[in-house]
Amino acid sequence: MERESMDFDVVIVGAGPSGLAAACRLGQLAQEKEQELMICVVEKGADIGAHILSGAVFEPRAMNELFPDWKERGAPLNTAVTKDEILLLKDAQNSRELPHVAVPKTFHNEGNYIVSMGNVCRWLAEQAESLGIEIFPGFAASELIKNDDGSIGGVITGDMGVAKDGSEKDGYMPGMELRAKYTLFAEGCRGHLGKQLLQQFELDKDATPQHYGIGFKEIWDVPAEQHKPGKVVHTAGWPLDENGSGGGYLYHADDGQVYVGLIIDLNYKNPYLNPFQEFQRFKTHPAIKSVLENGKRVTYGARAIAKGGYYSLPKMTFPGGILLGCNAGTLNFSKIKGNHTAMKSGMLAAETVFDAISQGKQHSDLETYKKAFEHSWVFDELYRSRNFGGAVHKLGTLLGGAYNTLDQNYFGGKLPFKFKEWTPDYKCTEKANNYQPIDYPKPDNKITFDRLSSVFLSNTNHAEDQPCHLQLKDADIPLTVNLPEYAEPAQRYCPAGVYEVVEEDGKDVFKINAQNCIHCKTCDIKDPSQNITWVVPEGGGGPTYPNM
């Protein structure tokens, strides 16, 4: 196929924290050295920030380095953390606050800010554009360009106007080749192209399997008397003490809003567990409900989180490019934060790429990035917290929490143990005959809600007549394997009701409602048969988060 082609020095895939930080740093270096560079960022969301979902308590360390004058520039870091609270939810009614001495110091948030990362990314995009960076929202990078020597030479954006049957609709527009000397992949957790790169170059052969959680978030407008600007609450325990591990959060942001969410580790065993329903249950606990009561839910979303940490870090470089941020798994779960580490990874990549281009190189394996990364504070953070998740999973919430408190607070993360986890999350799912279905209460439409009304608040939209972006390797497996053995858990682990088993003409049928997909990638991670592959839909599709 004949495609239009554009040449750049650097192409960045994804306008999240790591991609935009890389773009800004490249722009700064080009200005400082008076070197002209052609740099572009492609973003699959309809606009910048549309697909950004994060808690988020933001540590400004990388921002301080990238833009020391961010306050004067008007960065949307408006609500400083004023109080930290860690609650152990003992059951559906009772809780107790843990003293700070019993909590890993990585949970403390002095000097941090409660932010909308969607708004932070919009601001970063403005800074990048002022530095001469071209940003193209609504264009999904769908394919890798491979050079004759096997190196990566850029990306191809997805075709627009293709019908479900593969035919060309009116207004069909083929994707463009965006060729580059180096390509930075900042797609976020479980990136579609990042996954291919890991396999093609065996980047993770020396790492443990990546581990994931699914993170839910809702924004609520709450009554003034229930709003405590700057207060940060994290929870452990109920409702996940029996069926899984994870934790909840409640952040009091500005403008009378609170951010409430639950993170559930995707290594859970019970195929009947419904993460969305567990999140709804979480909100009914008095410690959470008392803040939300008489409030109004504004928006909803969910996203997979890469939380394997240090032991799961792959080789991040390959001929022609670098994996950045959550695409490489740089989130520090001991802090429940990944935005600052993602940004720093992008800044380090920018400096590495700039040096290589200045020396006349292109499409090489930038192995100097490894040394820069290992000498950075990101590496130090991840190394010190390397056992955090593994300790909780192997020892349980209480003993694992005690180990982490001891390790972080008194030994600086240097205790000589290795809690490595070699079992991928999907393999942790056990057979349905070992469990009973979980009877979840019906939504009250005040505190708890159903999935479809929640998806409506995410402003999710895809063109109906386009190829399904949720691809089955074998169309028979959902009904011949997953249904009899695992009660087809896709019906429950998807936070958007995409997958259904329905009866038609007396037979079970597996339906995929791809229009509902909020791009969380959970299906690609948790399907016990690894039969579902998430690929990018037509550019601009998916959620349109206003300020998540």
Coordinates of C-alpha atoms in Angstrom, one line a residue:
M1 CA 0.0 0.0 0.0
E2 CA 1.2 3.5 -0.9
R3 CA 1.3 5.6 2.2
E4 CA 2.3 9.2 2.8
S5 CA 5.5 9.4 4.8
M6 CA 7.0 12.1 7.0
D7 CA 10.5 12.1 8.4
F8 CA 11.5 13.2 11.9
D9 CA 14.5 13.1 14.2
V10 CA 12.4 11.7 17.0
V11 CA 8.8 10.2 17.1
I12 CA 7.2 9.8 20.5
V13 CA 4.2 7.5 20.9
G14 CA 1.9 8.6 23.6
A15 CA 1.2 12.0 25.2
G16 CA 1.3 10.9 28.8
P17 CA 3.8 12.1 31.5
S18 CA 6.8 10.2 30.1
G19 CA 6.2 11.1 26.5
L20 CA 5.6 14.7 27.1
A21 CA 8.5 15.0 29.5
A22 CA 10.7 13.5 26.9
A23 CA 9.4 16.0 24.3
C24 CA 9.9 19.0 26.5
R25 CA 13.4 17.9 27.5
L26 CA 14.3 17.4 23.8
G27 CA 12.9 20.8 23.0
Q28 CA 15.0 22.4 25.8
L29 CA 18.2 20.7 24.7
A30 CA 17.6 21.7 21.0
Q31 CA 17.2 25.3 22.1
E32 CA 20.2 25.3 24.5
K33 CA 22.5 23.8 21.9
E34 CA 20.9 25.8 19.0
Q35 CA 20.3 22.5 17.1
E36 CA 17.3 22.1 14.9
L37 CA 15.3 18.9 15.6
M38 CA 12.1 17.6 14.1
I39 CA 10.1 16.0 16.9
C40 CA 6.5 14.8 16.9
V41 CA 4.2 13.2 19.5
V42 CA 1.3 11.0 18.4
E43 CA -1.6 10.4 20.8
K44 CA -4.5 8.0 20.3
G45 CA -6.9 10.0 22.4
A46 CA -9.1 12.5 20.8
D47 CA -7.3 15.3 22.6
I48 CA -4.4 15.5 25.1
G49 CA -5.4 14.1 28.5
A50 CA -8.5 12.2 27.1
H51 CA -7.0 8.8 28.0
I52 CA -5.1 9.9 31.1
L53 CA -6.3 8.3 34.3
S54 CA -4.3 8.5 37.6
G55 CA -5.1 8.8 41.3
A56 CA -3.2 11.1 41.7
V57 CA -0.9 12.3 44.4
F58 CA 1.9 13.8 42.5
E59 CA 5.5 14.0 43.7
P60 CA 7.1 17.0 41.9
R61 CA 10.7 15.9 41.9
A62 CA 10.9 15.4 38.1
M63 CA 8.8 18.5 37.5
N64 CA 11.2 20.5 39.6
E65 CA 14.1 19.3 37.4
L66 CA 12.2 19.8 34.1
F67 CA 10.6 23.2 34.8
P68 CA 12.1 24.7 38.0
D69 CA 9.7 27.6 37.5
W70 CA 6.6 25.5 37.1
K71 CA 4.7 27.6 39.6
E72 CA 5.3 30.8 37.6
R73 CA 4.4 29.0 34.4
G74 CA 1.0 28.1 35.9
A75 CA 1.3 24.3 36.2
P76 CA -1.9 22.8 37.6
L77 CA -0.4 21.7 40.9
N78 CA -2.9 23.5 43.1
T79 CA -3.7 21.4 46.1
A80 CA -0.8 20.6 48.4
V81 CA -1.2 17.5 50.7
T82 CA -2.0 18.7 54.2
K83 CA -2.7 15.4 56.0
D84 CA -1.9 11.7 55.5
E85 CA -4.2 9.0 56.9
I86 CA -3.8 5.2 56.6
L87 CA -6.9 3.2 57.5
L88 CA -7.2 -0.5 58.0
L89 CA -10.7 -1.5 57.1
K90 CA -11.3 -4.4 59.4
D91 CA -14.7 -5.4 57.9
A92 CA -17.7 -3.8 56.2
Q93 CA -18.3 -1.5 59.2
N94 CA -15.2 -1.0 61.3
S95 CA -11.8 0.6 60.7
R96 CA -8.9 2.0 62.6
E97 CA -6.2 4.5 61.7
L98 CA -2.7 3.2 61.7
P99 CA 0.0 5.2 63.4
H100 CA 2.7 6.6 61.2
V101 CA 5.4 4.6 62.8
A102 CA 3.5 1.4 61.6
V103 CA 3.4 2.6 58.0
P104 CA 6.2 2.5 55.4
K105 CA 7.6 6.0 55.1
T106 CA 7.1 5.8 51.3
F107 CA 3.4 6.3 52.0
H108 CA 4.0 9.7 53.5
N109 CA 3.1 12.6 51.2
E110 CA 4.6 15.8 52.6
G111 CA 5.5 18.1 49.8
N112 CA 3.3 16.3 47.3
Y113 CA 0.2 17.6 45.5
I114 CA -3.3 16.2 44.7
V115 CA -3.7 16.7 40.9
S116 CA -5.6 15.8 37.8
M117 CA -2.9 14.2 35.6
G118 CA -5.0 14.8 32.6
N119 CA -4.7 18.6 33.3
V120 CA -1.0 18.2 34.1
C121 CA -0.5 16.5 30.7
R122 CA -2.5 19.3 28.9
W123 CA -0.1 21.8 30.5
L124 CA 2.9 19.8 29.6
A125 CA 1.7 19.6 26.0
E126 CA 1.5 23.4 26.0
Q127 CA 5.1 23.7 27.2
A128 CA 6.2 21.2 24.5
E129 CA 4.4 23.1 21.7
S130 CA 6.0 26.3 22.9
L131 CA 9.4 24.5 22.4
G132 CA 8.6 23.7 18.8
I133 CA 7.3 20.1 19.3
E134 CA 4.5 18.9 17.0
I135 CA 1.7 17.1 18.7
F136 CA -0.9 15.0 16.8
P137 CA -3.9 13.9 19.0
G138 CA -6.4 11.5 17.5
F139 CA -3.8 9.4 15.7
A140 CA -3.1 5.9 17.0
A141 CA 0.3 4.4 16.3
S142 CA -0.8 0.9 15.1
E143 CA 2.3 -0.7 13.5
L144 CA 6.0 -0.7 13.8
I145 CA 8.2 0.3 10.9
K146 CA 11.1 -2.2 10.7
N147 CA 14.2 -1.4 8.8
D148 CA 16.1 -4.0 6.7
D149 CA 18.6 -4.5 9.5
G150 CA 15.8 -5.3 12.0
S151 CA 15.9 -1.9 13.8
I152 CA 12.8 0.2 14.4
G153 CA 12.4 3.1 12.0
G154 CA 9.2 4.7 13.3
V155 CA 5.5 3.9 13.4
I156 CA 2.5 3.7 11.1
T157 CA -0.7 5.4 12.2
G158 CA -3.9 3.5 12.0
D159 CA -6.1 3.7 8.9
M160 CA -9.2 5.9 9.3
G161 CA -12.6 4.9 7.7
V162 CA -12.3 1.1 7.6
A163 CA -15.5 -0.9 8.0
K164 CA -16.0 -3.9 10.3
D165 CA -15.6 -6.2 7.3
G166 CA -12.3 -4.6 6.3
S167 CA -13.7 -2.6 3.4
E168 CA -13.1 1.1 2.9
K169 CA -15.8 3.5 3.8
D170 CA -16.5 6.9 2.3
G171 CA -13.8 9.2 3.5
Y172 CA -11.2 6.4 4.0
M173 CA -7.8 7.7 4.8
P174 CA -4.8 5.4 5.0
G175 CA -2.4 5.8 7.9
M176 CA 0.8 7.6 7.6
E177 CA 4.4 6.4 8.0
L178 CA 6.1 8.5 10.6
R179 CA 9.8 7.7 10.2
A180 CA 12.4 8.6 12.8
K181 CA 16.0 8.2 13.7
Y182 CA 14.7 7.1 17.1
T183 CA 11.2 6.3 18.4
L184 CA 10.2 6.6 22.0
F185 CA 7.4 4.4 23.2
A186 CA 5.4 6.0 26.0
E187 CA 2.1 4.2 25.5
G188 CA 1.4 3.6 29.2
C189 CA 0.8 0.3 30.9
R190 CA 0.6 -2.7 28.6
G191 CA 1.2 -0.7 25.5
H192 CA 0.1 -2.4 22.2
L193 CA 3.4 -1.7 20.4
G194 CA 5.5 -2.1 23.6
K195 CA 4.2 -5.6 24.0
Q196 CA 5.4 -6.4 20.5
L197 CA 8.8 -4.9 21.2
L198 CA 9.2 -6.9 24.4
Q199 CA 8.6 -10.1 22.4
Q200 CA 10.5 -9.2 19.2
F201 CA 13.7 -8.2 21.0
E202 CA 13.2 -10.5 24.1
L203 CA 13.6 -7.4 26.3
D204 CA 12.1 -9.1 29.4
K205 CA 14.0 -12.5 29.2
D206 CA 16.0 -11.7 32.3
A207 CA 13.1 -10.2 34.3
T208 CA 10.3 -11.7 36.3
P209 CA 6.9 -11.5 34.6
Q210 CA 5.3 -8.0 34.9
H211 CA 2.5 -7.9 37.5
Y212 CA -0.5 -5.7 37.3
G213 CA -3.4 -4.2 39.2
I214 CA -6.7 -2.7 37.9
G215 CA -7.2 0.8 39.3
F216 CA -10.7 2.3 39.5
K217 CA -11.4 6.0 40.0
E218 CA -14.4 8.2 40.4
I219 CA -14.5 12.0 40.9
W220 CA -17.3 13.3 43.2
D221 CA -18.6 16.7 44.0
V222 CA -19.2 16.6 47.8
P223 CA -20.8 18.9 50.3
A224 CA -18.5 21.6 51.7
E225 CA -18.7 20.2 55.3
Q226 CA -17.4 16.8 54.1
H227 CA -14.5 18.3 52.0
K228 CA -11.0 18.6 53.5
P229 CA -8.8 20.0 50.8
G230 CA -5.3 18.4 50.8
K231 CA -6.3 15.3 52.9
V232 CA -5.0 12.0 51.6
V233 CA -6.5 8.7 52.8
H234 CA -5.2 5.3 51.8
T235 CA -6.8 2.0 52.9
A236 CA -5.9 -1.6 53.3
G237 CA -8.0 -4.7 54.2
W238 CA -11.8 -4.9 53.4
P239 CA -13.2 -5.7 50.9
L240 CA -10.2 -7.5 49.6
D241 CA -9.1 -9.5 52.6
E242 CA -10.6 -12.7 51.4
N243 CA -10.5 -12.8 47.6
G244 CA -7.5 -10.6 46.7
S245 CA -5.0 -7.9 47.6
G246 CA -4.9 -4.2 46.9
G247 CA -6.0 -1.0 48.6
G248 CA -8.2 2.0 48.3
Y249 CA -7.8 5.8 48.3
L250 CA -9.7 8.9 48.9
Y251 CA -8.1 12.2 47.9
H252 CA -9.6 15.6 48.8
A253 CA -8.8 17.8 45.7
D254 CA -9.7 21.4 45.0
D255 CA -13.1 22.8 44.0
G256 CA -15.1 20.7 46.4
Q257 CA -14.1 17.4 44.7
V258 CA -12.8 14.1 46.0
Y259 CA -11.1 11.4 44.0
V260 CA -12.1 7.9 45.2
G261 CA -10.7 4.6 44.0
L262 CA -9.7 1.0 44.6
I263 CA -6.7 -0.9 43.2
I264 CA -7.1 -4.7 42.9
D265 CA -4.0 -6.8 42.1
L266 CA -4.7 -9.0 39.1
N267 CA -3.1 -12.1 40.6
Y268 CA -6.4 -12.9 42.3
K269 CA -7.5 -16.6 42.3
N270 CA -11.3 -16.6 42.4
P271 CA -12.7 -16.3 38.8
Y272 CA -16.0 -15.1 40.3
L273 CA -14.5 -12.0 41.7
N274 CA -15.8 -8.9 40.0
P275 CA -13.4 -6.0 40.5
F276 CA -16.0 -3.3 39.5
Q277 CA -18.4 -4.7 42.2
E278 CA -15.6 -4.8 44.8
F279 CA -15.0 -1.1 44.1
Q280 CA -18.7 -0.4 44.6
R281 CA -18.6 -2.3 47.9
F282 CA -15.6 -0.3 49.0
K283 CA -17.6 2.9 48.7
T284 CA -20.2 1.6 51.2
H285 CA -17.8 1.5 54.1
P286 CA -18.7 4.2 56.6
A287 CA -15.2 5.7 56.4
I288 CA -15.7 6.3 52.7
K289 CA -19.5 6.7 52.5
S290 CA -19.5 9.5 55.0
V291 CA -17.4 11.6 52.6
L292 CA -19.5 10.7 49.5
E293 CA -22.9 10.9 51.0
N294 CA -25.2 13.5 49.5
G295 CA -22.5 14.2 46.8
K296 CA -22.7 13.7 43.1
R297 CA -20.6 11.4 41.0
V298 CA -19.0 13.3 38.1
T299 CA -17.0 10.8 36.2
Y300 CA -15.7 7.2 36.2
G301 CA -12.8 5.3 34.7
A302 CA -10.4 2.4 35.1
R303 CA -6.9 1.5 34.0
A304 CA -4.5 -1.3 34.4
I305 CA -1.4 -0.5 36.5
A306 CA 2.1 -2.1 36.0
K307 CA 3.3 -2.8 39.5
G308 CA 6.0 -5.5 39.2
G309 CA 8.7 -2.9 40.0
Y310 CA 12.4 -3.5 40.0
Y311 CA 12.4 -7.3 39.4
S312 CA 10.1 -6.9 36.4
L313 CA 12.0 -4.1 34.6
P314 CA 12.9 -5.2 31.1
K315 CA 15.8 -4.1 29.0
M316 CA 14.4 -0.7 27.9
T317 CA 16.5 -0.1 24.8
F318 CA 16.5 -1.8 21.4
P319 CA 17.8 -0.8 17.9
G320 CA 16.0 2.4 17.1
G321 CA 14.2 3.2 20.3
I322 CA 13.4 3.1 24.0
L323 CA 10.5 2.0 26.2
L324 CA 9.5 4.7 28.6
G325 CA 7.5 5.0 31.9
C326 CA 4.7 2.6 32.5
N327 CA 5.3 0.9 29.1
A328 CA 8.5 -0.3 30.8
G329 CA 7.0 -0.7 34.3
T330 CA 8.7 2.2 36.2
L331 CA 5.9 2.8 38.6
N332 CA 7.0 2.7 42.3
F333 CA 4.2 0.8 44.0
S334 CA 5.7 1.3 47.4
K335 CA 4.6 5.0 46.9
I336 CA 1.5 4.2 44.8
K337 CA 3.1 6.6 42.3
G338 CA 4.4 6.4 38.8
N339 CA 4.1 9.9 37.3
H340 CA 7.3 11.3 38.6
T341 CA 9.3 8.2 37.7
A342 CA 7.7 8.1 34.2
M343 CA 8.6 11.7 33.7
K344 CA 12.2 11.2 34.7
S345 CA 12.5 8.1 32.5
G346 CA 11.4 10.3 29.6
M347 CA 13.9 13.1 30.5
L348 CA 16.7 10.6 30.6
A349 CA 15.7 9.1 27.3
A350 CA 15.6 12.6 25.7
E351 CA 19.2 13.3 26.9
T352 CA 20.4 10.0 25.6
V353 CA 18.7 10.4 22.2
F354 CA 19.9 14.0 21.8
D355 CA 23.5 12.9 22.4
A356 CA 23.2 10.1 19.8
I357 CA 21.7 12.4 17.2
S358 CA 24.3 15.0 17.9
Q359 CA 26.9 12.3 17.1
G360 CA 25.2 11.5 13.8
K361 CA 23.8 8.2 15.0
Q362 CA 20.4 6.7 14.1
H363 CA 18.5 3.5 14.7
S364 CA 21.2 2.2 17.1
D365 CA 20.7 0.5 20.4
L366 CA 21.1 3.3 22.9
E367 CA 22.7 1.2 25.6
T368 CA 24.1 4.3 27.3
Y369 CA 20.5 4.9 28.5
K370 CA 20.9 1.9 30.8
K371 CA 23.8 3.5 32.6
A372 CA 22.0 6.8 32.9
F373 CA 18.9 5.1 34.3
E374 CA 20.9 3.1 36.8
H375 CA 22.7 6.2 38.1
S376 CA 19.3 8.0 38.5
W377 CA 17.1 8.4 41.5
V378 CA 14.4 6.4 39.7
F379 CA 16.5 3.3 39.8
D380 CA 17.4 3.9 43.5
E381 CA 13.7 4.3 44.3
L382 CA 12.8 1.1 42.5
Y383 CA 15.6 -0.9 43.9
R384 CA 14.9 0.1 47.5
S385 CA 11.2 -1.0 47.1
R386 CA 12.0 -4.1 45.1
N387 CA 10.4 -6.5 47.6
F388 CA 7.3 -4.3 48.4
G389 CA 4.6 -6.1 46.3
G390 CA 6.2 -9.5 46.6
A391 CA 6.2 -9.3 50.4
V392 CA 2.5 -8.5 50.6
H393 CA 1.6 -11.3 48.1
K394 CA 3.8 -14.0 49.8
L395 CA 3.3 -13.0 53.5
G396 CA -0.2 -11.5 53.4
T397 CA -1.4 -7.9 54.0
L398 CA -0.5 -7.7 57.7
L399 CA 2.9 -9.6 57.8
G400 CA 3.9 -8.2 54.4
G401 CA 3.0 -4.7 55.6
A402 CA 5.0 -5.2 58.7
Y403 CA 8.0 -6.4 56.7
N404 CA 7.7 -3.4 54.4
T405 CA 7.5 -1.0 57.3
L406 CA 10.6 -2.5 58.8
D407 CA 12.5 -2.6 55.5
Q408 CA 11.6 0.9 54.4
N409 CA 11.7 2.8 57.7
Y410 CA 14.7 1.2 59.4
F411 CA 16.8 -0.4 56.7
G412 CA 16.3 1.9 53.8
G413 CA 15.1 -0.9 51.6
K414 CA 18.3 -2.9 52.0
L415 CA 17.2 -6.0 53.8
P416 CA 18.8 -9.0 52.0
F417 CA 15.7 -10.8 50.9
K418 CA 14.3 -11.4 47.4
F419 CA 10.5 -11.8 47.1
K420 CA 10.4 -12.6 43.4
E421 CA 7.1 -13.6 41.8
W422 CA 7.5 -15.8 38.8
T423 CA 3.8 -16.7 38.1
P424 CA 2.1 -14.4 35.6
D425 CA -1.2 -12.9 36.9
Y426 CA -3.4 -14.8 34.4
K427 CA -2.0 -18.1 35.6
C428 CA -3.1 -17.3 39.2
T429 CA -6.8 -17.7 38.1
E430 CA -8.1 -21.0 39.5
K431 CA -10.9 -23.2 38.2
A432 CA -14.5 -22.1 38.9
N433 CA -15.4 -25.4 40.6
N434 CA -13.2 -24.5 43.5
Y435 CA -15.4 -21.5 44.3
Q436 CA -19.0 -20.3 44.7
P437 CA -20.4 -17.3 42.7
I438 CA -20.2 -14.1 44.7
D439 CA -23.6 -12.5 45.4
Y440 CA -23.0 -8.8 45.0
P441 CA -25.8 -6.3 46.1
K442 CA -27.7 -4.3 43.5
P443 CA -26.6 -0.7 43.1
D444 CA -28.5 1.9 45.1
N445 CA -27.7 4.6 42.4
K446 CA -26.6 6.9 45.2
I447 CA -23.3 5.5 46.3
T448 CA -23.1 2.4 44.1
F449 CA -23.8 2.1 40.4
D450 CA -23.9 -0.4 37.5
R451 CA -21.2 -0.7 34.9
L452 CA -23.1 0.8 31.9
S453 CA -24.1 4.0 33.6
S454 CA -20.5 4.3 34.8
V455 CA -19.1 3.9 31.3
F456 CA -21.5 6.6 30.2
L457 CA -19.7 9.0 32.5
S458 CA -16.4 8.1 30.9
N459 CA -17.6 9.7 27.6
T460 CA -16.5 6.5 25.8
N461 CA -17.2 6.3 22.1
H462 CA -16.0 4.2 19.2
A463 CA -17.3 4.2 15.6
E464 CA -19.5 1.1 15.6
D465 CA -18.6 0.1 12.0
Q466 CA -14.9 -0.5 12.4
P467 CA -12.8 -3.7 12.9
C468 CA -13.0 -5.0 16.5
H469 CA -9.9 -3.9 18.4
L470 CA -10.3 -6.8 20.9
Q471 CA -9.0 -9.7 18.9
L472 CA -9.5 -13.4 19.7
K473 CA -6.7 -15.8 18.7
D474 CA -9.3 -18.6 18.8
A475 CA -13.0 -17.7 18.6
D476 CA -14.0 -21.0 20.2
I477 CA -12.0 -20.7 23.4
P478 CA -14.4 -18.4 25.4
L479 CA -17.1 -21.0 25.2
T480 CA -15.1 -24.3 25.0
V481 CA -12.5 -23.5 27.6
N482 CA -13.1 -20.3 29.6
L483 CA -16.8 -20.9 30.2
P484 CA -16.7 -24.5 31.5
E485 CA -13.4 -24.1 33.4
Y486 CA -13.4 -20.5 34.6
A487 CA -17.1 -19.5 34.3
E488 CA -15.7 -17.1 31.6
P489 CA -14.2 -14.4 33.9
A490 CA -14.2 -11.8 31.1
Q491 CA -17.8 -11.1 32.0
R492 CA -16.6 -9.9 35.4
Y493 CA -13.0 -8.6 35.2
C494 CA -13.8 -6.1 32.5
P495 CA -14.8 -2.8 34.2
A496 CA -16.9 -1.7 31.2
G497 CA -19.2 -4.7 30.5
V498 CA -17.5 -5.3 27.1
Y499 CA -17.8 -9.1 27.3
E500 CA -21.0 -11.1 27.7
V501 CA -22.2 -14.7 27.4
V502 CA -25.8 -14.6 26.1
E503 CA -28.2 -17.2 24.9
E504 CA -29.4 -16.9 21.3
D505 CA -31.6 -19.6 19.7
G506 CA -30.9 -21.9 22.7
K507 CA -27.1 -21.6 22.4
D508 CA -24.5 -19.7 24.3
V509 CA -22.9 -16.9 22.4
F510 CA -19.8 -14.9 23.4
K511 CA -20.4 -11.2 22.6
I512 CA -17.8 -8.4 22.5
N513 CA -19.3 -4.9 22.9
A514 CA -16.1 -3.2 21.8
Q515 CA -17.9 0.3 21.7
N516 CA -17.8 0.2 25.6
C517 CA -14.1 -0.4 25.9
I518 CA -12.3 2.2 28.1
H519 CA -8.8 0.9 27.1
C520 CA -7.9 -0.4 30.5
K521 CA -6.1 -3.5 29.0
T522 CA -7.3 -5.8 31.8
C523 CA -8.6 -8.4 29.3
D524 CA -5.2 -8.6 27.6
I525 CA -3.6 -9.3 31.0
K526 CA -6.1 -11.4 32.9
D527 CA -7.7 -13.8 30.3
P528 CA -6.7 -17.2 31.7
S529 CA -6.2 -18.6 28.1
Q530 CA -4.3 -15.5 26.9
N531 CA -6.7 -15.5 24.0
I532 CA -7.5 -11.8 23.9
T533 CA -5.2 -9.2 22.3
W534 CA -5.9 -5.5 22.7
V535 CA -4.9 -3.5 19.6
V536 CA -5.5 0.2 19.0
P537 CA -8.9 1.1 17.5
E538 CA -9.4 3.9 15.1
G539 CA -7.7 7.1 16.4
G540 CA -9.8 9.3 18.7
G541 CA -11.8 6.4 20.0
G542 CA -12.2 5.4 23.6
P543 CA -12.8 7.4 26.7
T544 CA -12.7 11.2 26.9
Y545 CA -11.8 11.9 30.5
P546 CA -12.3 15.6 31.3
N547 CA -9.9 15.9 34.3
M548 CA -8.8 12.4 35.5

